[in-house]
Coordinates of C-alpha atoms and ligand atoms in Angstrom, one line a residue:
X1 CA 29.3 27.8 -0.6
X2 CA 29.8 27.7 -4.2
X3 CA 31.3 31.2 -3.3
X4 CA 34.6 29.6 -1.6
X5 CA 34.7 26.5 -4.0
X6 CA 34.9 29.0 -7.5
X7 CA 33.6 29.8 -10.1
X8 CA 34.0 26.5 -12.0
X9 CA 31.9 24.7 -9.1
X10 CA 28.8 27.2 -9.4
X11 CA 29.2 25.9 -13.9
X12 CA 28.9 22.6 -12.3
X13 CA 26.0 23.0 -10.3
X14 CA 24.3 24.2 -12.6
X15 CA 24.9 21.5 -15.4
X16 CA 23.9 18.8 -12.3
X17 CA 20.7 20.3 -12.2
X18 CA 20.1 20.9 -16.0
X19 CA 21.0 17.5 -16.1
X20 CA 17.8 16.3 -13.3
X21 CA 16.0 18.3 -15.1
X22 CA 16.3 16.7 -18.3
X23 CA 16.4 13.3 -16.0
X24 CA 12.7 14.6 -14.8
X25 CA 11.2 15.5 -17.8
X26 CA 12.1 12.4 -19.4
X27 CA 10.9 10.5 -16.0
X28 CA 7.0 12.3 -16.2
X29 CA 7.6 12.1 -20.9
X30 CA 8.1 7.8 -19.3
X31 CA 5.2 7.7 -16.9
X32 CA 3.1 9.8 -19.3
X33 CA 3.2 7.0 -21.9
X34 CA 3.3 4.4 -20.1
X35 CA -0.5 5.3 -18.0
X36 CA -1.9 6.0 -22.2
X37 CA -0.4 2.8 -22.8
X38 CA -1.3 0.5 -19.9
X39 CA 2.1 -0.6 -19.5
X40 CA 2.1 -0.3 -15.9
X41 CA 0.9 -3.4 -14.1
X42 CA -0.8 -4.9 -10.4
X43 CA 0.8 -7.3 -8.1
X44 CA -0.3 -8.9 -5.0
X45 CA 1.2 -9.8 -1.6
X46 CA -0.6 -11.5 0.7
X47 CA -1.5 -10.9 4.0
X48 CA -2.1 -13.5 6.3
X49 CA -4.0 -14.6 10.1
X50 CA -0.7 -15.0 12.4
X51 CA -3.1 -17.1 14.9
X52 CA -4.1 -19.6 12.0
X53 CA -0.9 -19.1 9.1
X54 CA -4.1 -18.8 6.5
X55 CA -3.9 -16.1 3.2
X56 CA -6.7 -13.3 4.6
X57 CA -6.0 -10.9 0.9
X58 CA -3.9 -9.6 -0.5
X59 CA -2.3 -5.6 -1.1
X60 CA -2.3 -4.8 -4.5
X61 CA 0.8 -3.1 -5.7
X62 CA 1.2 -0.8 -8.9
X63 CA 4.4 -2.2 -10.9
X64 CA 6.1 0.0 -13.7
X65 CA 9.3 -1.7 -16.2
X66 CA 9.8 1.1 -18.7
X67 CA 12.1 -0.6 -21.4
X68 CA 14.8 2.6 -21.0
X69 CA 14.4 3.6 -17.2
X70 CA 14.3 -0.2 -15.7
X71 CA 12.2 -1.0 -12.8
X72 CA 10.7 2.3 -11.6
X73 CA 9.8 2.3 -7.7
X74 CA 6.2 3.0 -7.1
X75 CA 7.4 5.7 -3.9
X76 CA 8.8 7.5 -7.3
X77 CA 6.4 7.5 -9.4
X78 CA 2.8 7.2 -7.9
X79 CA 4.2 11.2 -6.3
X80 CA 5.0 12.7 -9.6
X81 CA 1.4 11.2 -10.9
X82 CA -0.3 12.7 -8.1
X83 CA 1.6 15.8 -8.8
X84 CA 0.8 16.1 -12.7
X85 CA -2.4 15.2 -12.1
X86 CA -2.4 11.6 -14.1
X87 CA -3.3 10.0 -10.3
X88 CA -6.8 9.5 -11.0
X89 CA -6.9 7.8 -14.6
X90 CA -3.4 5.3 -13.0
X91 CA -5.2 4.6 -10.1
X92 CA -8.5 4.1 -11.7
X93 CA -6.7 1.5 -14.3
X94 CA -4.9 -0.2 -11.2
X95 CA -8.3 -0.3 -9.5
X96 CA -10.1 -2.1 -12.4
X97 CA -7.0 -4.6 -12.6
X98 CA -7.0 -5.2 -9.1
X99 CA -10.5 -5.8 -8.3
X100 CA -10.6 -8.3 -12.3
X101 CA -7.8 -10.4 -10.8
X102 CA -9.4 -10.8 -6.9
X103 CA -12.9 -12.3 -9.0
X104 CA -10.6 -15.1 -9.6
X105 CA -9.6 -15.8 -5.6
X106 CA -11.6 -17.4 -3.2
X107 CA -14.5 -15.2 -1.9
X108 CA -13.2 -15.0 1.5
X109 CA -10.2 -12.9 0.9
X110 CA -9.9 -9.9 0.8
X111 CA -7.7 -6.8 -1.8
X112 CA -6.5 -4.2 -0.3
X113 CA -5.6 -1.0 -2.6
X114 CA -3.7 1.8 -1.7
X115 CA -5.6 5.4 -2.2
X116 CA -3.2 8.5 -2.2
X117 CA -3.4 11.6 -1.2
X118 CA -4.1 13.6 -3.5
X119 CA -7.2 10.8 -4.2
X120 CA -8.3 12.5 -0.2
X121 CA -8.7 15.3 -1.1
X122 CA -11.1 15.1 -4.1
X123 CA -15.1 14.3 -3.1
X124 CA -15.3 12.4 -6.5
X125 CA -12.4 9.3 -5.1
X126 CA -15.7 7.6 -3.3
X127 CA -18.2 7.3 -6.1
X128 CA -15.1 6.9 -8.4
X129 CA -13.7 3.9 -6.6
X130 CA -17.3 1.9 -5.7
X131 CA -18.5 2.7 -9.3
X132 CA -15.4 1.2 -10.7
X133 CA -16.2 -2.1 -8.4
X134 CA -19.0 -2.0 -9.3
X135 CA -19.2 -2.4 -12.5
X136 CA -16.7 -5.1 -12.7
X137 CA -18.4 -6.9 -9.5
X138 CA -16.6 -7.0 -6.3
X139 CA -18.8 -6.5 -3.2
X140 CA -17.2 -3.7 -1.5
X141 CA -17.1 -5.6 1.4
X142 CA -13.9 -7.6 -0.1
X143 CA -12.7 -4.3 -0.5
X144 CA -10.2 -2.1 2.0
X145 CA -8.8 1.1 1.5
X146 CA -5.4 1.7 3.1
X147 CA -4.7 5.5 3.3
X148 CA -1.5 7.4 5.8
X149 CA -1.9 9.9 9.0
X150 CA 0.3 12.3 6.8
X151 CA -2.3 12.1 3.4
X152 CA -5.7 11.9 6.0
X153 CA -4.3 15.2 8.0
X154 CA -3.6 17.3 4.7
X155 CA -7.7 18.1 4.6
X156 CA -9.1 15.8 7.8
X157 CA -12.6 16.8 7.4
X158 CA -12.8 16.4 3.3
X159 CA -10.9 12.8 3.8
X160 CA -13.5 12.1 7.1
X161 CA -16.3 12.8 4.7
X162 CA -15.1 9.9 1.5
X163 CA -13.9 7.5 4.6
X164 CA -17.4 7.8 5.9
X165 CA -19.0 7.6 2.4
X166 CA -16.9 4.5 1.4
X167 CA -17.5 2.6 4.7
X168 CA -21.3 3.6 4.4
X169 CA -20.8 0.9 1.1
X170 CA -19.6 -1.5 3.0
X171 CA -15.7 -0.7 2.1
X172 CA -13.6 -1.6 4.7
X173 CA -10.1 1.4 5.1
X174 CA -7.0 0.8 7.1
X175 CA -4.4 3.5 8.1
X176 CA -0.8 2.9 5.9
X177 CA 2.5 3.1 7.6
X178 CA 1.4 3.7 11.6
X179 CA 3.5 5.3 13.8
X180 CA 5.5 6.8 11.1
X181 CA 3.4 9.8 10.0
X182 CA 1.9 12.9 11.4
X183 CA -1.2 12.5 13.2
X184 CA -1.7 12.2 16.7
X185 CA -3.8 9.5 19.1
X186 CA -6.6 11.9 18.7
X187 CA -6.8 11.2 15.5
X188 CA -7.3 7.5 15.9
X189 CA -10.1 8.6 18.2
X190 CA -12.5 10.8 15.3
X191 CA -11.2 8.9 12.4
X192 CA -13.6 5.9 11.8
X193 CA -11.7 3.4 9.9
X194 CA -11.1 -0.7 10.9
X195 CA -7.5 -1.7 11.2
X196 CA -4.1 -0.3 11.4
X197 CA -0.8 -1.6 9.8
X198 CA 2.0 -1.0 11.5
X199 CA 5.0 0.3 9.9
X200 CA 7.9 -2.0 8.7
X201 CA 10.5 -0.1 10.5
X202 CA 9.1 -1.4 13.8
X203 CA 8.8 -4.7 12.7
X204 CA 12.6 -4.5 11.5
X205 CA 13.7 -3.6 14.7
X206 CA 11.6 -5.7 17.3
X207 CA 14.1 -8.6 17.4
X208 CA 16.5 -6.6 18.8
X209 CA 15.0 -3.4 20.2
X210 CA 13.2 -3.2 23.5
X211 CA 11.3 0.0 22.6
X212 CA 10.8 -1.2 19.3
X213 CA 9.1 -4.2 21.0
X214 CA 7.4 -2.0 23.5
X215 CA 5.5 0.6 20.8
X216 CA 4.7 -2.6 18.6
X217 CA 2.7 -4.3 21.7
X218 CA 1.3 -0.5 22.7
X219 CA -0.5 -0.2 19.4
X220 CA -1.8 -3.9 19.8
X221 CA -3.5 -2.5 22.9
X222 CA -4.9 0.3 22.1
X223 CA -6.0 -1.4 18.4
X224 CA -8.0 -4.3 21.2
X225 CA -9.3 -1.8 22.7
X226 CA -11.0 -0.1 20.2
X227 CA -11.7 -2.2 18.1
X228 CA -9.5 -1.9 15.5
X229 CA -8.1 -5.2 13.2
X230 CA -4.2 -4.5 13.2
X231 CA -1.5 -6.2 10.3
X232 CA 2.5 -6.0 11.0
X233 CA 3.9 -5.1 7.5
X234 CA 7.5 -6.1 6.1
X235 CA 7.8 -9.6 8.3
X236 CA 10.8 -11.3 6.8
X237 CA 11.8 -14.1 8.7
X238 CA 10.1 -16.2 11.3
X239 CA 11.4 -14.5 14.7
X240 CA 9.8 -11.3 14.2
X241 CA 7.0 -13.8 12.9
X242 CA 6.8 -15.1 16.0
X243 CA 7.4 -11.9 18.3
X244 CA 4.8 -10.7 16.7
X245 CA 2.3 -13.3 17.6
X246 CA 3.7 -13.5 21.0
X247 CA 2.5 -10.2 20.9
X248 CA -0.8 -10.5 19.7
X249 CA -0.9 -9.1 16.6
X250 CA -3.5 -10.0 14.4
X251 CA -2.3 -10.4 10.5
X252 CA 0.9 -9.9 9.3
X253 CA 2.4 -9.0 6.1
X254 CA 6.2 -9.4 4.2
X255 CA 8.5 -11.1 2.6
X256 CA 8.3 -14.1 4.7
X257 CA 4.9 -15.0 3.6
X258 CA 5.7 -14.1 0.1
X259 CA 7.3 -11.0 -2.5
X260 CA 4.4 -8.6 -4.5
X261 CA 3.7 -11.1 -7.5
X262 CA 1.4 -10.5 -10.8
X263 CA -2.2 -12.0 -10.7
X264 CA -0.9 -15.1 -12.8
X265 CA 1.9 -15.8 -10.3
X266 CA -0.8 -15.1 -7.3
X267 CA -3.3 -17.3 -8.7
X268 CA -0.8 -20.0 -9.2
X269 CA -0.1 -19.3 -5.2
X270 CA -3.5 -19.8 -4.0
X271 CA -4.1 -22.7 -6.0
X272 CA -0.7 -24.0 -4.7
X273 CA -2.4 -23.4 -1.1
X274 CA -6.5 -24.4 -1.8
X275 CA -7.0 -28.5 -0.1
X276 CA -10.3 -28.3 -0.9
X277 CA -11.8 -26.0 -3.8
X278 CA -15.3 -27.0 -2.9
X279 CA -15.6 -26.3 1.0
X280 CA -14.2 -22.4 0.0
X281 CA -11.9 -23.0 2.9
X282 CA -9.4 -20.2 4.0
X283 CA -5.8 -21.1 2.1
X284 CA -3.3 -22.3 4.6
X285 CA 0.3 -21.3 3.7
Ligands
LIG301 P1 3.1 0.7 1.5 O1 1.7 0.5 0.7 O2 3.6 1.0 2.6 O3 3.2 -0.8 0.4 C1 4.4 -1.6 1.5 C2 6.2 -1.3 0.7 O4 6.2 -2.2 1.6 C3 6.1 -2.1 -0.4 O5 6.7 -0.9 -1.4 C4 6.1 -3.6 -0.6 O6 6.5 -4.2 -2.1 C5 7.3 -3.6 0.7 N1 7.0 -4.6 1.3 C6 6.5 -5.7 1.4 N2 7.0 -7.0 2.8 C7 7.9 -6.5 2.3 C8 9.0 -6.9 3.6 O7 9.8 -8.1 3.8 N3 10.4 -5.6 3.7 C9 10.8 -4.9 2.9 N4 11.9 -4.1 2.8 N5 9.9 -4.3 2.3 C10 8.7 -4.8 2.2 P2 6.3 -1.3 -2.6 O8 5.9 -2.0 -3.9 O9 7.2 -0.2 -3.7 O10 5.4 0.3 -2.5 C11 6.2 1.5 -1.9 C12 4.8 2.6 -1.7 O11 4.1 2.5 -3.4 C13 3.6 1.7 -1.1 O12 4.1 2.0 0.2 C14 2.7 3.1 -1.2 O13 2.2 3.7 -0.7 C15 2.9 2.9 -2.8 N6 2.1 2.0 -3.7 C16 2.2 1.4 -4.6 N7 1.6 0.6 -5.1 C17 0.2 1.8 -5.0 C18 -0.7 2.6 -5.7 O14 -1.5 1.1 -6.5 N8 -1.2 2.9 -5.7 C19 -0.7 4.8 -4.6 N9 -1.5 5.5 -4.5 N10 0.4 3.9 -4.1 C20 0.6 3.0 -4.0
LIG302 MG1 -0.3 -0.2 1.4
LIG303 MG1 2.3 0.6 4.4
LIG304 MG1 5.1 1.5 3.8

């Protein structure tokens, strides 16, 4: 293609590539500095029971706003951190911060934390995670770890071993972005976990697209049979919430219930909704 366009075009391409490489180096440098300077924060998004409209837990989501680069999505910097070998340092700090925040919530609320694929290929992950929450003082039974099918598949035996050690300690495991990965249904049988999170791509089409509706229905039925809990991700409006509730989906998460917010705003969110502090009843949204 470059031949037909002539020599000038090749120069433009190589300049673009060089620019892209400079940008990548800049991003990596900035990320390294942000981790060292402890500038990456953790936000929390509510997960609610669709039956009762009560908040049942929060998912921790990493947030980074660089002074030069501006907001950088975790979908960009988490994979970069994995690639460059910073993920352990980053993840340990984030889990510690998230667990400390969760200590201030009512005890019946769980904390859900994302594990990256690199962490599922490292046998030390289970003991590291357990040591961190032990040090902070968070009950392992309040912790959930989210893993994706794709991450799990990289080294299924290793992932299974890590998952088993964590579950033995009381930590629950949920399968994130379900329906988009490359795992088979056999995985659902062989793998031991507690919860399935239906990917947003099904949820955002559920009102207008019969196929998505049927797929979600099938996932819910299958999970019921297998004794797994189900969460629908990315619920943005009432119509979607109603539909998912009608299909028997137990839990939901999305902008309709609350956007990710920092630890302070999350406490305020809880306080605003707490009806009776003494009885420690769940929170109605
Ligand atoms: P995820 O674990 O599937 O997280 C859900 C994503 O959906 C989050 O994006 C969340 O902000 C977004 N979301 C929630 N509700 C809605 C909604 O109603 N509409 C729309 N359009 N989006 C919604 P976010 O925060 O950008 O995170 C992207 C991904 O980055 C996460 O996907 C997760 O895979 C990864 N990630 C985030 N934080 C961490 C972390 O601390 N560690 C690791 N390993 N991965 C993380
Ligand atoms: Mg997640
Ligand atoms: Mg997800
Ligand atoms: Mg997702």
